[in-house]
Coordinates of C-alpha atoms in Angstrom, one line a residue:
M445 CA -18.7 -6.4 6.2
E446 CA -16.0 -8.0 7.3
L447 CA -13.4 -6.1 9.1
A448 CA -10.4 -7.0 6.0
Y449 CA -12.3 -4.9 3.7
Y450 CA -11.1 -2.2 5.5
S451 CA -7.6 -2.3 5.6
D452 CA -8.0 -1.4 2.6
Y453 CA -9.3 2.2 3.3
A454 CA -5.8 2.7 4.7
V455 CA -3.4 1.7 1.4
R456 CA -6.5 3.8 -0.6
L457 CA -5.4 6.8 1.6
V458 CA -1.9 6.5 1.5
N459 CA -2.0 5.6 -2.5
T460 CA -3.5 9.0 -3.2
E461 CA 0.7 10.8 -2.9
E462 CA 3.5 9.1 -5.2
P463 CA 6.6 11.5 -3.5
A464 CA 9.1 10.1 -5.4
R465 CA 7.1 12.2 -8.8
N466 CA 6.0 14.6 -6.7
K467 CA 1.8 14.3 -7.6
D468 CA -0.9 14.2 -4.9
S469 CA -4.3 14.0 -5.8
L470 CA -5.9 14.5 -2.7
T471 CA -6.5 17.9 -3.7
S472 CA -10.1 18.5 -3.2
V473 CA -12.9 17.9 -1.1
E474 CA -14.2 15.9 -4.5
A475 CA -11.0 13.8 -4.0
V476 CA -12.1 12.7 -0.1
R477 CA -15.2 11.9 -0.6
E478 CA -13.8 9.6 -3.1
L479 CA -11.9 7.8 -1.1
F480 CA -15.1 6.3 0.9
G481 CA -16.9 5.3 -1.9
A482 CA -20.5 7.3 -3.1
A483 CA -22.6 5.5 -0.9
S484 CA -20.4 7.0 2.3
Q485 CA -23.1 8.9 4.8
M486 CA -19.1 10.0 6.0
A487 CA -18.3 10.8 2.3
R488 CA -21.1 13.5 3.0
R489 CA -19.7 15.2 5.3
A490 CA -16.8 16.0 4.3
T491 CA -15.6 19.6 4.0
D492 CA -12.8 21.7 2.7
A493 CA -11.2 21.2 5.8
D494 CA -10.8 17.7 5.6
V495 CA -8.1 18.0 2.7
T496 CA -5.4 19.1 5.1
R497 CA -6.9 16.4 8.1
F498 CA -6.5 13.6 5.4
R499 CA -3.1 14.5 4.2
S500 CA -2.2 15.0 8.2
V501 CA -3.6 10.5 8.8
R502 CA -2.2 9.9 4.8
T503 CA 1.4 10.5 5.9
R504 CA 1.5 9.2 9.2
L505 CA -0.5 5.7 7.1
R506 CA 2.2 6.3 5.3
A507 CA 5.0 6.0 8.2
V508 CA 2.7 2.5 9.4
F509 CA 3.5 1.0 6.6
T510 CA 7.6 2.3 5.3
A511 CA 8.2 1.1 9.5
A512 CA 7.2 -2.1 7.6
D513 CA 8.6 -2.8 4.9
E514 CA 12.3 -2.0 6.5
G515 CA 11.4 -4.3 8.9
D516 CA 11.2 -2.4 12.0
H517 CA 7.8 -4.0 12.5
R518 CA 7.4 -2.7 16.6
Q519 CA 7.9 0.7 15.4
A520 CA 5.0 -0.3 12.6
V521 CA 2.4 -1.3 16.0
D522 CA 3.9 2.2 17.7
L523 CA 2.8 4.4 15.4
L524 CA -0.8 2.3 14.2
N525 CA -1.8 1.9 17.7
S526 CA -1.3 6.1 18.1
L527 CA -3.4 6.1 15.7
L528 CA -6.2 4.2 17.0
L529 CA -5.9 5.7 20.5
E530 CA -6.5 9.7 18.9
F531 CA -8.9 7.8 15.8
P532 CA -11.2 5.2 18.8
V533 CA -13.6 3.1 16.8
S534 CA -17.2 1.8 16.8
P535 CA -18.3 -1.7 16.1
Q536 CA -21.6 -2.1 16.4
I537 CA -23.3 -5.5 14.8
S538 CA -25.2 -5.2 11.4
G539 CA -27.3 -7.3 9.3
H540 CA -28.3 -4.8 6.3
D541 CA -30.0 -6.3 3.8
Y542 CA -28.6 -9.3 3.6
L543 CA -30.6 -12.4 4.9
D544 CA -30.0 -15.8 5.2
D545 CA -31.6 -18.7 3.6
E546 CA -34.1 -18.6 5.9
G547 CA -34.4 -14.8 5.4
H548 CA -33.0 -14.0 8.7
P549 CA -29.7 -11.2 8.7
R550 CA -26.4 -12.2 8.1
W551 CA -25.4 -10.8 10.8
H552 CA -21.6 -9.3 11.5
M553 CA -19.4 -6.9 12.6
H554 CA -19.6 -3.0 11.3
L555 CA -17.6 0.0 12.8
A556 CA -19.9 2.9 12.6
D557 CA -19.1 6.0 10.9
H558 CA -18.0 8.7 13.8
P559 CA -19.9 11.4 14.1
S560 CA -17.5 14.1 15.0
N561 CA -15.9 14.5 11.6
A562 CA -15.1 13.1 7.3
T563 CA -11.8 11.7 9.1
A564 CA -12.0 11.1 12.0
G565 CA -14.5 8.6 10.6
F566 CA -12.0 7.9 8.1
A567 CA -9.0 7.3 10.0
A568 CA -10.8 5.0 12.4
I569 CA -12.1 3.0 10.2
A570 CA -8.3 2.6 7.8
A571 CA -6.4 2.4 11.2
M572 CA -8.3 -0.5 12.7
G573 CA -8.3 -2.3 9.1
L574 CA -5.6 -1.8 8.2
A575 CA -4.0 -2.8 12.9
F576 CA -6.8 -6.2 11.6
H577 CA -5.0 -7.1 8.4
L578 CA -1.4 -6.6 10.7
T579 CA -2.2 -8.8 14.2
E580 CA -4.3 -11.3 11.3
F581 CA -1.6 -11.2 8.8
G582 CA 1.6 -10.4 10.2
A583 CA 3.4 -6.9 10.0
D584 CA 5.7 -8.2 6.6
R585 CA 2.4 -8.3 4.7
L586 CA 1.8 -4.5 5.0
G587 CA 4.8 -3.5 2.3
L588 CA 5.8 -0.8 -0.1
C589 CA 6.3 -0.9 -3.8
Q590 CA 9.7 -1.9 -5.4
A591 CA 9.6 -1.0 -8.8
P592 CA 11.6 2.7 -8.2
P593 CA 9.3 5.0 -8.5
C594 CA 6.3 4.1 -7.6
R595 CA 6.2 3.1 -3.3
N596 CA 2.6 2.6 -3.5
A597 CA 1.7 1.0 -0.6
Y598 CA 0.0 -2.6 -0.9
L599 CA -1.3 -5.4 1.7
D600 CA 0.1 -8.5 0.6
T601 CA -1.9 -11.7 0.4
S602 CA -0.1 -13.7 -1.4
T603 CA 0.3 -18.0 -0.1
N604 CA 4.2 -17.4 -0.1
R605 CA 4.8 -14.3 1.0
S606 CA 6.2 -13.7 -2.4
R607 CA 4.7 -9.8 -2.9
R608 CA 6.8 -6.9 -3.7
Y609 CA 4.8 -4.5 -6.1
C610 CA 1.8 -2.8 -5.7
S611 CA 0.5 -3.4 -9.5
D612 CA 0.6 -5.9 -12.4
R613 CA 2.1 -2.9 -13.8
C614 CA 4.9 -2.2 -11.9
A615 CA 5.7 -5.9 -11.3
T616 CA 6.3 -5.5 -15.5
R617 CA 8.7 -2.1 -15.0
A618 CA 10.7 -3.9 -12.7
N619 CA 11.4 -7.2 -14.4
V620 CA 11.5 -5.7 -17.9
A621 CA 14.3 -3.5 -16.3
A622 CA 15.4 -5.8 -14.7
Y623 CA 16.5 -8.1 -18.0
R624 CA 17.9 -5.2 -19.6
A625 CA 20.0 -4.1 -16.7
R626 CA 21.4 -8.1 -17.0
K627 CA 22.1 -7.5 -20.4
R628 CA 23.9 -4.7 -20.3
L629 CA 26.2 -6.2 -18.1
E630 CA 26.6 -9.3 -20.0
A631 CA 27.6 -7.3 -22.9
E632 CA 30.5 -5.2 -20.8
R633 CA 31.5 -8.1 -19.5
S634 CA 31.7 -9.9 -23.4
D635 CA 33.7 -6.7 -24.6
A636 CA 36.2 -6.6 -21.7
T637 CA 36.6 -10.7 -22.5
G638 CA 37.3 -9.4 -25.8
L639 CA 39.3 -6.5 -25.4
T640 CA 41.7 -8.8 -22.8
A641 CA 41.5 -11.2 -25.2
E642 CA 42.5 -8.7 -27.6
N643 CA 45.5 -7.0 -25.1
N644 CA 47.1 -10.2 -24.8
Q645 CA 47.4 -11.0 -28.4
E646 CA 48.7 -7.9 -29.6
S647 CA 51.6 -7.9 -26.7
S648 CA 52.9 -11.5 -27.1
T649 CA 55.8 -11.8 -29.1
P650 CA 57.3 -14.5 -32.1
A651 CA 58.7 -16.9 -29.6
D652 CA 55.2 -16.9 -27.8
R653 CA 53.6 -17.6 -31.8

């Protein structure tokens, strides 16, 4: 498993909450386990106590995305370093069942399950994955959706650093809203121009005519 894969852990956790809509899907141990995926050993270690712990880590991860989105890259790095110090990773070389054409294991770096609890394990790999993404591609690749009230986190993997929305759905919604706003403005300007012309005509004298 490549380290870049782990950056999505942070996104998935942050997006379990939509603060502007007052929505939170992280309300049970089952919701915690779903974040890992069905096959994860860490998921099986999750308990009710992890719900509160996961929410705490989620708040800190969202702060990283918020700082990066606002252009405060040093703050984003400081916050992420704090998570890395608190939740260290245990890297291992793994081959699993993947073999190359010659029958040899395809060795790759794998972040081992944390021995203490499910939250520590998830936080460790989420922070490490996010750190890898940040150092490899830049802090400006961490963003929050610009389609209000969404504000979901995303990782910008576009070639020209142009991503502004978490999904095609939000991009479409934002474009439609912008189009309607432009149309309203054009209509208001047209009405104002017509009213001005009418007032000028009414105020003109017979001599002017």
